[in-house]
PDB file of C-alpha atoms in Angstrom:
ATOM      1  CA  MET P  18       9.018  38.012 -23.966  1.00 60.00           C
ATOM      2  CA  LEU P  19       5.806  37.778 -21.955  1.00 63.00           C
ATOM      3  CA  PHE P  20       3.810  39.076 -24.920  1.00 64.00           C
ATOM      4  CA  GLN P  21       5.374  36.515 -27.254  1.00 71.00           C
ATOM      5  CA  ASN P  22       4.705  33.640 -24.850  1.00 66.00           C
ATOM      6  CA  THR P  23       1.116  34.791 -24.386  1.00 68.00           C
ATOM      7  CA  MET P  24       0.507  34.910 -28.149  1.00 72.00           C
ATOM      8  CA  LYS P  25       2.025  31.430 -28.583  1.00 73.00           C
ATOM      9  CA  LEU P  26      -0.234  30.056 -25.869  1.00 71.00           C
ATOM     10  CA  LEU P  27      -3.245  31.686 -27.470  1.00 72.00           C
ATOM     11  CA  GLN P  28      -2.436  30.075 -30.818  1.00 77.00           C
ATOM     12  CA  LYS P  29      -1.842  26.606 -29.367  1.00 80.00           C
ATOM     13  CA  TYR P  30      -4.318  26.496 -26.490  1.00 79.00           C
ATOM     14  CA  GLY P  31      -6.895  29.013 -27.690  1.00 82.00           C
ATOM     15  CA  MET P  32      -9.737  26.487 -27.523  1.00 86.00           C
ATOM     16  CA  ASN P  33      -8.993  25.779 -23.855  1.00 85.00           C
ATOM     17  CA  PHE P  34      -9.502  29.440 -23.048  1.00 87.00           C
ATOM     18  CA  LEU P  35     -12.502  29.758 -25.383  1.00 88.00           C
ATOM     19  CA  ASN P  36     -14.282  26.775 -23.853  1.00 91.00           C
ATOM     20  CA  GLY P  37     -13.507  28.064 -20.362  1.00 92.00           C
ATOM     21  CA  LEU P  38     -14.828  31.495 -21.286  1.00 93.00           C
ATOM     22  CA  GLY P  39     -18.072  29.962 -22.521  1.00 93.00           C
ATOM     23  CA  THR P  40     -18.572  28.153 -19.221  1.00 94.00           C
ATOM     24  CA  THR P  41     -17.739  31.301 -17.255  1.00 94.00           C
ATOM     25  CA  LEU P  42     -20.299  33.384 -19.131  1.00 94.00           C
ATOM     26  CA  LEU P  43     -22.925  30.639 -18.863  1.00 94.00           C
ATOM     27  CA  LEU P  44     -22.429  30.369 -15.089  1.00 94.00           C
ATOM     28  CA  ALA P  45     -22.717  34.138 -14.696  1.00 93.00           C
ATOM     29  CA  LEU P  46     -25.831  34.512 -16.847  1.00 92.00           C
ATOM     30  CA  ILE P  47     -27.711  31.585 -15.287  1.00 94.00           C
ATOM     31  CA  SER P  48     -26.840  32.504 -11.710  1.00 94.00           C
ATOM     32  CA  VAL P  49     -27.779  36.185 -12.093  1.00 92.00           C
ATOM     33  CA  SER P  50     -30.943  35.494 -14.137  1.00 92.00           C
ATOM     34  CA  ILE P  51     -32.402  33.046 -11.622  1.00 95.00           C
ATOM     35  CA  GLY P  52     -30.847  34.983  -8.741  1.00 94.00           C
ATOM     36  CA  CYS P  53     -32.849  38.048  -9.787  1.00 92.00           C
ATOM     37  CA  VAL P  54     -36.108  36.125  -9.529  1.00 93.00           C
ATOM     38  CA  ILE P  55     -35.143  34.791  -6.096  1.00 95.00           C
ATOM     39  CA  GLY P  56     -33.902  38.230  -5.050  1.00 94.00           C
ATOM     40  CA  ALA P  57     -37.167  39.923  -5.994  1.00 91.00           C
ATOM     41  CA  LEU P  58     -39.204  37.337  -4.082  1.00 93.00           C
ATOM     42  CA  VAL P  59     -36.965  37.543  -1.014  1.00 95.00           C
ATOM     43  CA  ALA P  60     -37.079  41.353  -1.096  1.00 93.00           C
ATOM     44  CA  ILE P  61     -40.875  41.259  -1.084  1.00 91.00           C
ATOM     45  CA  MET P  62     -40.751  38.786   1.814  1.00 93.00           C
ATOM     46  CA  ARG P  63     -38.465  41.118   3.799  1.00 92.00           C
ATOM     47  CA  LEU P  64     -40.910  43.962   3.273  1.00 89.00           C
ATOM     48  CA  SER P  65     -43.899  41.787   4.094  1.00 88.00           C
ATOM     49  CA  LYS P  66     -46.119  42.366   7.119  1.00 86.00           C
ATOM     50  CA  SER P  67     -45.693  38.701   8.040  1.00 91.00           C
ATOM     51  CA  LYS P  68     -43.067  38.248  10.737  1.00 93.00           C
ATOM     52  CA  VAL P  69     -42.460  34.646   9.630  1.00 95.00           C
ATOM     53  CA  LEU P  70     -41.726  35.656   6.038  1.00 94.00           C
ATOM     54  CA  ARG P  71     -39.495  38.505   7.170  1.00 94.00           C
ATOM     55  CA  SER P  72     -37.565  36.175   9.460  1.00 95.00           C
ATOM     56  CA  ILE P  73     -37.038  33.528   6.762  1.00 96.00           C
ATOM     57  CA  ALA P  74     -35.856  36.140   4.257  1.00 95.00           C
ATOM     58  CA  THR P  75     -33.566  37.811   6.785  1.00 95.00           C
ATOM     59  CA  VAL P  76     -31.934  34.532   7.839  1.00 96.00           C
ATOM     60  CA  TYR P  77     -31.360  33.577   4.204  1.00 96.00           C
ATOM     61  CA  THR P  78     -29.757  36.869   3.195  1.00 96.00           C
ATOM     62  CA  GLU P  79     -27.626  37.199   6.319  1.00 95.00           C
ATOM     63  CA  VAL P  80     -26.318  33.626   6.224  1.00 96.00           C
ATOM     64  CA  ILE P  81     -25.368  33.832   2.545  1.00 96.00           C
ATOM     65  CA  ARG P  82     -23.905  37.340   2.688  1.00 94.00           C
ATOM     66  CA  ASP P  83     -21.905  36.617   5.842  1.00 95.00           C
ATOM     67  CA  THR P  84     -20.240  33.385   4.698  1.00 95.00           C
ATOM     68  CA  PRO P  85     -17.564  32.939   1.999  1.00 94.00           C
ATOM     69  CA  LEU P  86     -18.660  31.974  -1.506  1.00 94.00           C
ATOM     70  CA  LEU P  87     -16.071  29.182  -1.591  1.00 93.00           C
ATOM     71  CA  LEU P  88     -17.591  27.633   1.535  1.00 94.00           C
ATOM     72  CA  GLN P  89     -21.044  27.809  -0.052  1.00 95.00           C
ATOM     73  CA  LEU P  90     -19.715  26.112  -3.179  1.00 95.00           C
ATOM     74  CA  TYR P  91     -18.236  23.259  -1.141  1.00 94.00           C
ATOM     75  CA  PHE P  92     -21.426  22.978   0.900  1.00 93.00           C
ATOM     76  CA  PHE P  93     -23.777  22.572  -2.070  1.00 93.00           C
ATOM     77  CA  TYR P  94     -21.255  20.555  -4.080  1.00 93.00           C
ATOM     78  CA  PHE P  95     -21.156  17.855  -1.410  1.00 91.00           C
ATOM     79  CA  LEU P  96     -24.665  18.279   0.038  1.00 90.00           C
ATOM     80  CA  LEU P  97     -26.914  18.161  -3.030  1.00 91.00           C
ATOM     81  CA  PRO P  98     -25.777  14.730  -4.342  1.00 89.00           C
ATOM     82  CA  ASP P  99     -26.367  13.281  -0.855  1.00 89.00           C
ATOM     83  CA  ILE P 100     -29.875  14.666  -0.335  1.00 89.00           C
ATOM     84  CA  LEU P 101     -30.961  14.273  -3.986  1.00 87.00           C
ATOM     85  CA  PRO P 102     -29.199  11.076  -5.141  1.00 86.00           C
ATOM     86  CA  ALA P 103     -31.981  10.146  -7.578  1.00 82.00           C
ATOM     87  CA  LEU P 104     -31.373  13.278  -9.654  1.00 80.00           C
ATOM     88  CA  LYS P 105     -27.699  12.444 -10.211  1.00 86.00           C
ATOM     89  CA  LEU P 106     -26.798  16.116 -10.306  1.00 88.00           C
ATOM     90  CA  SER P 107     -23.732  17.033 -12.312  1.00 90.00           C
ATOM     91  CA  LYS P 108     -20.858  19.141 -11.054  1.00 91.00           C
ATOM     92  CA  PHE P 109     -22.136  22.028 -13.171  1.00 93.00           C
ATOM     93  CA  ALA P 110     -25.622  21.775 -11.641  1.00 93.00           C
ATOM     94  CA  CYS P 111     -24.371  21.750  -8.036  1.00 93.00           C
ATOM     95  CA  ILE P 112     -22.066  24.709  -8.610  1.00 94.00           C
ATOM     96  CA  THR P 113     -24.793  26.621 -10.450  1.00 95.00           C
ATOM     97  CA  VAL P 114     -27.215  26.125  -7.548  1.00 94.00           C
ATOM     98  CA  ALA P 115     -24.635  27.573  -5.155  1.00 95.00           C
ATOM     99  CA  LEU P 116     -24.036  30.594  -7.390  1.00 96.00           C
ATOM    100  CA  VAL P 117     -27.776  31.146  -7.861  1.00 96.00           C
ATOM    101  CA  ILE P 118     -28.409  31.123  -4.122  1.00 96.00           C
ATOM    102  CA  ASN P 119     -25.462  33.462  -3.555  1.00 95.00           C
ATOM    103  CA  SER P 120     -26.607  35.880  -6.251  1.00 95.00           C
ATOM    104  CA  GLY P 121     -30.189  35.756  -4.988  1.00 95.00           C
ATOM    105  CA  ALA P 122     -29.130  36.935  -1.534  1.00 95.00           C
ATOM    106  CA  TYR P 123     -27.250  39.933  -2.882  1.00 94.00           C
ATOM    107  CA  MET P 124     -29.937  40.797  -5.419  1.00 93.00           C
ATOM    108  CA  SER P 125     -32.575  40.699  -2.682  1.00 94.00           C
ATOM    109  CA  GLU P 126     -30.875  43.660  -1.025  1.00 92.00           C
ATOM    110  CA  VAL P 127     -30.694  45.456  -4.372  1.00 91.00           C
ATOM    111  CA  PHE P 128     -34.407  44.914  -5.003  1.00 91.00           C
ATOM    112  CA  ARG P 129     -35.307  45.833  -1.433  1.00 90.00           C
ATOM    113  CA  SER P 130     -33.555  49.184  -1.725  1.00 88.00           C
ATOM    114  CA  GLY P 131     -35.134  49.678  -5.165  1.00 87.00           C
ATOM    115  CA  ILE P 132     -38.626  49.021  -3.804  1.00 85.00           C
ATOM    116  CA  GLN P 133     -38.076  51.278  -0.803  1.00 86.00           C
ATOM    117  CA  SER P 134     -36.906  54.061  -3.118  1.00 82.00           C
ATOM    118  CA  ILE P 135     -40.385  54.250  -4.689  1.00 81.00           C
ATOM    119  CA  ASP P 136     -42.528  56.937  -3.133  1.00 79.00           C
ATOM    120  CA  ARG P 137     -45.301  55.574  -0.921  1.00 78.00           C
ATOM    121  CA  GLY P 138     -47.706  57.804  -2.793  1.00 77.00           C
ATOM    122  CA  GLN P 139     -47.401  55.420  -5.756  1.00 75.00           C
ATOM    123  CA  THR P 140     -48.751  52.566  -3.673  1.00 74.00           C
ATOM    124  CA  GLU P 141     -51.458  54.710  -2.117  1.00 77.00           C
ATOM    125  CA  ALA P 142     -52.554  55.885  -5.560  1.00 78.00           C
ATOM    126  CA  ALA P 143     -52.720  52.295  -6.797  1.00 75.00           C
ATOM    127  CA  ARG P 144     -54.752  51.232  -3.774  1.00 76.00           C
ATOM    128  CA  SER P 145     -57.136  54.149  -4.272  1.00 79.00           C
ATOM    129  CA  LEU P 146     -57.785  52.839  -7.784  1.00 76.00           C
ATOM    130  CA  GLY P 147     -58.917  49.536  -6.319  1.00 76.00           C
ATOM    131  CA  LEU P 148     -55.740  47.472  -6.710  1.00 76.00           C
ATOM    132  CA  SER P 149     -54.893  44.998  -3.961  1.00 77.00           C
ATOM    133  CA  GLY P 150     -51.581  45.121  -2.131  1.00 70.00           C
ATOM    134  CA  GLY P 151     -50.161  42.336  -4.294  1.00 73.00           C
ATOM    135  CA  ALA P 152     -51.409  43.916  -7.514  1.00 76.00           C
ATOM    136  CA  SER P 153     -49.992  47.292  -6.499  1.00 78.00           C
ATOM    137  CA  MET P 154     -46.601  45.712  -5.918  1.00 77.00           C
ATOM    138  CA  ARG P 155     -46.723  43.753  -9.178  1.00 76.00           C
ATOM    139  CA  PHE P 156     -48.036  46.400 -11.562  1.00 74.00           C
ATOM    140  CA  VAL P 157     -46.947  49.701  -9.995  1.00 79.00           C
ATOM    141  CA  VAL P 158     -44.028  49.368  -7.575  1.00 79.00           C
ATOM    142  CA  LEU P 159     -41.941  46.546  -9.072  1.00 78.00           C
ATOM    143  CA  PRO P 160     -41.759  47.965 -12.635  1.00 78.00           C
ATOM    144  CA  GLN P 161     -40.404  51.245 -11.252  1.00 79.00           C
ATOM    145  CA  ALA P 162     -38.070  49.457  -8.849  1.00 80.00           C
ATOM    146  CA  ILE P 163     -36.649  47.315 -11.673  1.00 78.00           C
ATOM    147  CA  LYS P 164     -35.774  50.470 -13.598  1.00 77.00           C
ATOM    148  CA  ASN P 165     -33.908  51.781 -10.541  1.00 79.00           C
ATOM    149  CA  VAL P 166     -31.929  48.567 -10.012  1.00 82.00           C
ATOM    150  CA  LEU P 167     -30.925  47.930 -13.642  1.00 79.00           C
ATOM    151  CA  PRO P 168     -27.394  49.355 -13.165  1.00 78.00           C
ATOM    152  CA  ALA P 169     -26.899  47.230 -10.035  1.00 82.00           C
ATOM    153  CA  LEU P 170     -28.216  44.197 -11.915  1.00 82.00           C
ATOM    154  CA  ALA P 171     -25.716  44.709 -14.719  1.00 80.00           C
ATOM    155  CA  ASN P 172     -22.967  45.201 -12.153  1.00 84.00           C
ATOM    156  CA  GLU P 173     -23.908  41.897 -10.518  1.00 87.00           C
ATOM    157  CA  ILE P 174     -23.311  40.135 -13.845  1.00 86.00           C
ATOM    158  CA  VAL P 175     -19.818  41.659 -14.056  1.00 89.00           C
ATOM    159  CA  THR P 176     -19.139  40.646 -10.450  1.00 90.00           C
ATOM    160  CA  MET P 177     -20.324  37.100 -11.050  1.00 92.00           C
ATOM    161  CA  VAL P 178     -18.112  36.758 -14.142  1.00 92.00           C
ATOM    162  CA  LYS P 179     -15.132  37.503 -11.906  1.00 91.00           C
ATOM    163  CA  GLU P 180     -16.248  35.498  -8.882  1.00 90.00           C
ATOM    164  CA  SER P 181     -17.024  32.416 -10.967  1.00 92.00           C
ATOM    165  CA  SER P 182     -13.243  31.943 -11.194  1.00 92.00           C
ATOM    166  CA  ILE P 183     -13.399  30.451  -7.708  1.00 93.00           C
ATOM    167  CA  CYS P 184     -15.306  27.499  -9.190  1.00 93.00           C
ATOM    168  CA  SER P 185     -11.985  26.240 -10.556  1.00 92.00           C
ATOM    169  CA  MET P 186     -11.257  25.087  -6.999  1.00 91.00           C
ATOM    170  CA  LEU P 187     -13.871  22.373  -7.548  1.00 91.00           C
ATOM    171  CA  GLY P 188     -12.591  21.392 -10.980  1.00 89.00           C
ATOM    172  CA  MET P 189     -15.171  23.397 -12.911  1.00 91.00           C
ATOM    173  CA  GLU P 190     -13.762  23.836 -16.397  1.00 90.00           C
ATOM    174  CA  GLU P 191     -14.224  27.604 -16.626  1.00 92.00           C
ATOM    175  CA  LEU P 192     -11.713  30.255 -17.689  1.00 92.00           C
ATOM    176  CA  MET P 193      -9.428  30.092 -14.650  1.00 93.00           C
ATOM    177  CA  PHE P 194      -9.420  26.295 -14.760  1.00 92.00           C
ATOM    178  CA  GLY P 195      -8.345  26.507 -18.396  1.00 90.00           C
ATOM    179  CA  ALA P 196      -5.480  28.808 -17.450  1.00 90.00           C
ATOM    180  CA  LYS P 197      -4.388  26.398 -14.710  1.00 91.00           C
ATOM    181  CA  ALA P 198      -4.536  23.458 -17.120  1.00 89.00           C
ATOM    182  CA  VAL P 199      -2.370  25.282 -19.655  1.00 88.00           C
ATOM    183  CA  ALA P 200       0.100  26.287 -16.922  1.00 88.00           C
ATOM    184  CA  SER P 201       0.368  22.657 -15.801  1.00 89.00           C
ATOM    185  CA  ALA P 202       0.823  21.387 -19.355  1.00 86.00           C
ATOM    186  CA  THR P 203       3.457  23.944 -20.358  1.00 85.00           C
ATOM    187  CA  TYR P 204       5.206  24.485 -17.003  1.00 85.00           C
ATOM    188  CA  VAL P 205       4.765  28.205 -17.682  1.00 82.00           C
ATOM    189  CA  SER P 206       2.634  30.111 -15.174  1.00 83.00           C
ATOM    190  CA  LEU P 207       2.840  33.818 -15.935  1.00 86.00           C
ATOM    191  CA  ALA P 208       1.726  33.768 -19.580  1.00 85.00           C
ATOM    192  CA  PRO P 209      -1.511  31.700 -19.202  1.00 87.00           C
ATOM    193  CA  TYR P 210      -2.638  33.680 -16.151  1.00 89.00           C
ATOM    194  CA  THR P 211      -1.823  36.931 -17.949  1.00 88.00           C
ATOM    195  CA  LEU P 212      -3.933  35.774 -20.878  1.00 88.00           C
ATOM    196  CA  ALA P 213      -6.798  34.882 -18.531  1.00 91.00           C
ATOM    197  CA  ALA P 214      -6.532  38.318 -16.921  1.00 91.00           C
ATOM    198  CA  LEU P 215      -6.682  39.986 -20.331  1.00 90.00           C
ATOM    199  CA  ILE P 216      -9.786  38.000 -21.255  1.00 91.00           C
ATOM    200  CA  TYR P 217     -11.521  38.954 -17.994  1.00 93.00           C
ATOM    201  CA  PHE P 218     -10.558  42.579 -18.590  1.00 93.00           C
ATOM    202  CA  CYS P 219     -11.784  42.573 -22.203  1.00 91.00           C
ATOM    203  CA  ILE P 220     -15.172  41.309 -21.011  1.00 91.00           C
ATOM    204  CA  ASN P 221     -15.662  43.317 -17.840  1.00 89.00           C
ATOM    205  CA  TYR P 222     -14.188  46.684 -18.812  1.00 89.00           C
ATOM    206  CA  PRO P 223     -16.552  47.261 -21.781  1.00 88.00           C
ATOM    207  CA  ALA P 224     -19.427  45.930 -19.680  1.00 84.00           C
ATOM    208  CA  SER P 225     -18.582  48.372 -16.873  1.00 83.00           C
ATOM    209  CA  LYS P 226     -18.460  51.260 -19.324  1.00 84.00           C
ATOM    210  CA  ALA P 227     -21.794  50.182 -20.783  1.00 82.00           C
ATOM    211  CA  ILE P 228     -23.262  50.173 -17.257  1.00 78.00           C
ATOM    212  CA  GLU P 229     -21.981  53.718 -16.691  1.00 78.00           C
ATOM    213  CA  ALA P 230     -23.547  54.821 -19.994  1.00 81.00           C
ATOM    214  CA  VAL P 231     -26.895  53.308 -18.984  1.00 75.00           C
ATOM    215  CA  GLU P 232     -26.736  55.049 -15.598  1.00 72.00           C
ATOM    216  CA  ARG P 233     -26.025  58.427 -17.246  1.00 77.00           C
ATOM    217  CA  ARG P 234     -28.878  57.907 -19.704  1.00 77.00           C
ATOM    218  CA  MET P 235     -31.274  56.982 -16.909  1.00 68.00           C
ATOM    219  CA  ARG P 236     -30.260  60.067 -14.891  1.00 67.00           C
ATOM    220  CA  ARG P 237     -30.900  62.289 -17.894  1.00 67.00           C
ATOM    221  CA  GLY P 238     -34.270  60.637 -18.386  1.00 56.00           C
ATOM    222  CA  ASP P 239     -35.199  61.249 -14.736  1.00 57.00           C
ATOM    223  CA  LYS P 240     -34.248  64.934 -15.001  1.00 54.00           C
ATOM    224  CA  GLN P 241     -36.414  65.344 -18.085  1.00 54.00           C
TER     225      GLN P 241
END
């Protein structure tokens, strides 16, 4: 019975779920892509010799990582239009900013551990060749660190695909919002949420397996 209802919903309301899926994937890709750039910069700040930069980076990561994502979404959703009224930011823009800042905080810890995993001899060798501290980080340390954090980066995308479902609380028309809309229109709850769960699973399970395959390949490469 549940299977039949789910298939009927898919036939009738398939575009609702497809449009929601597109928004979900777009939110995840934008937030993680920009979050990686922010994360790398914040990681470098946390490893900087400057106490001011370290303090700013530490406050940012701790505040974001120690507060709920939903609270951050509400905060930026209501704050940004007030402080930037001339830009007339859309709902999508405000929510994306919140997700980017959240992802950046978590990715900063990933990049920091990746940078610290590089042997100090690499930096010393680069400096002995005449590279400055910044050039050593840019051309020697970061490329190796990025290779080490690739699995964690891919995992962050999977995590963000799932966590973006919380954006439905603010009326963002992503996958979970689509499921709620179908449930409200049909007065049937189990089937649309089951279909949403299946869609999430069909995206994240293959992605997780792909991440595991990349990790195994990278380990084999390191052994060779």
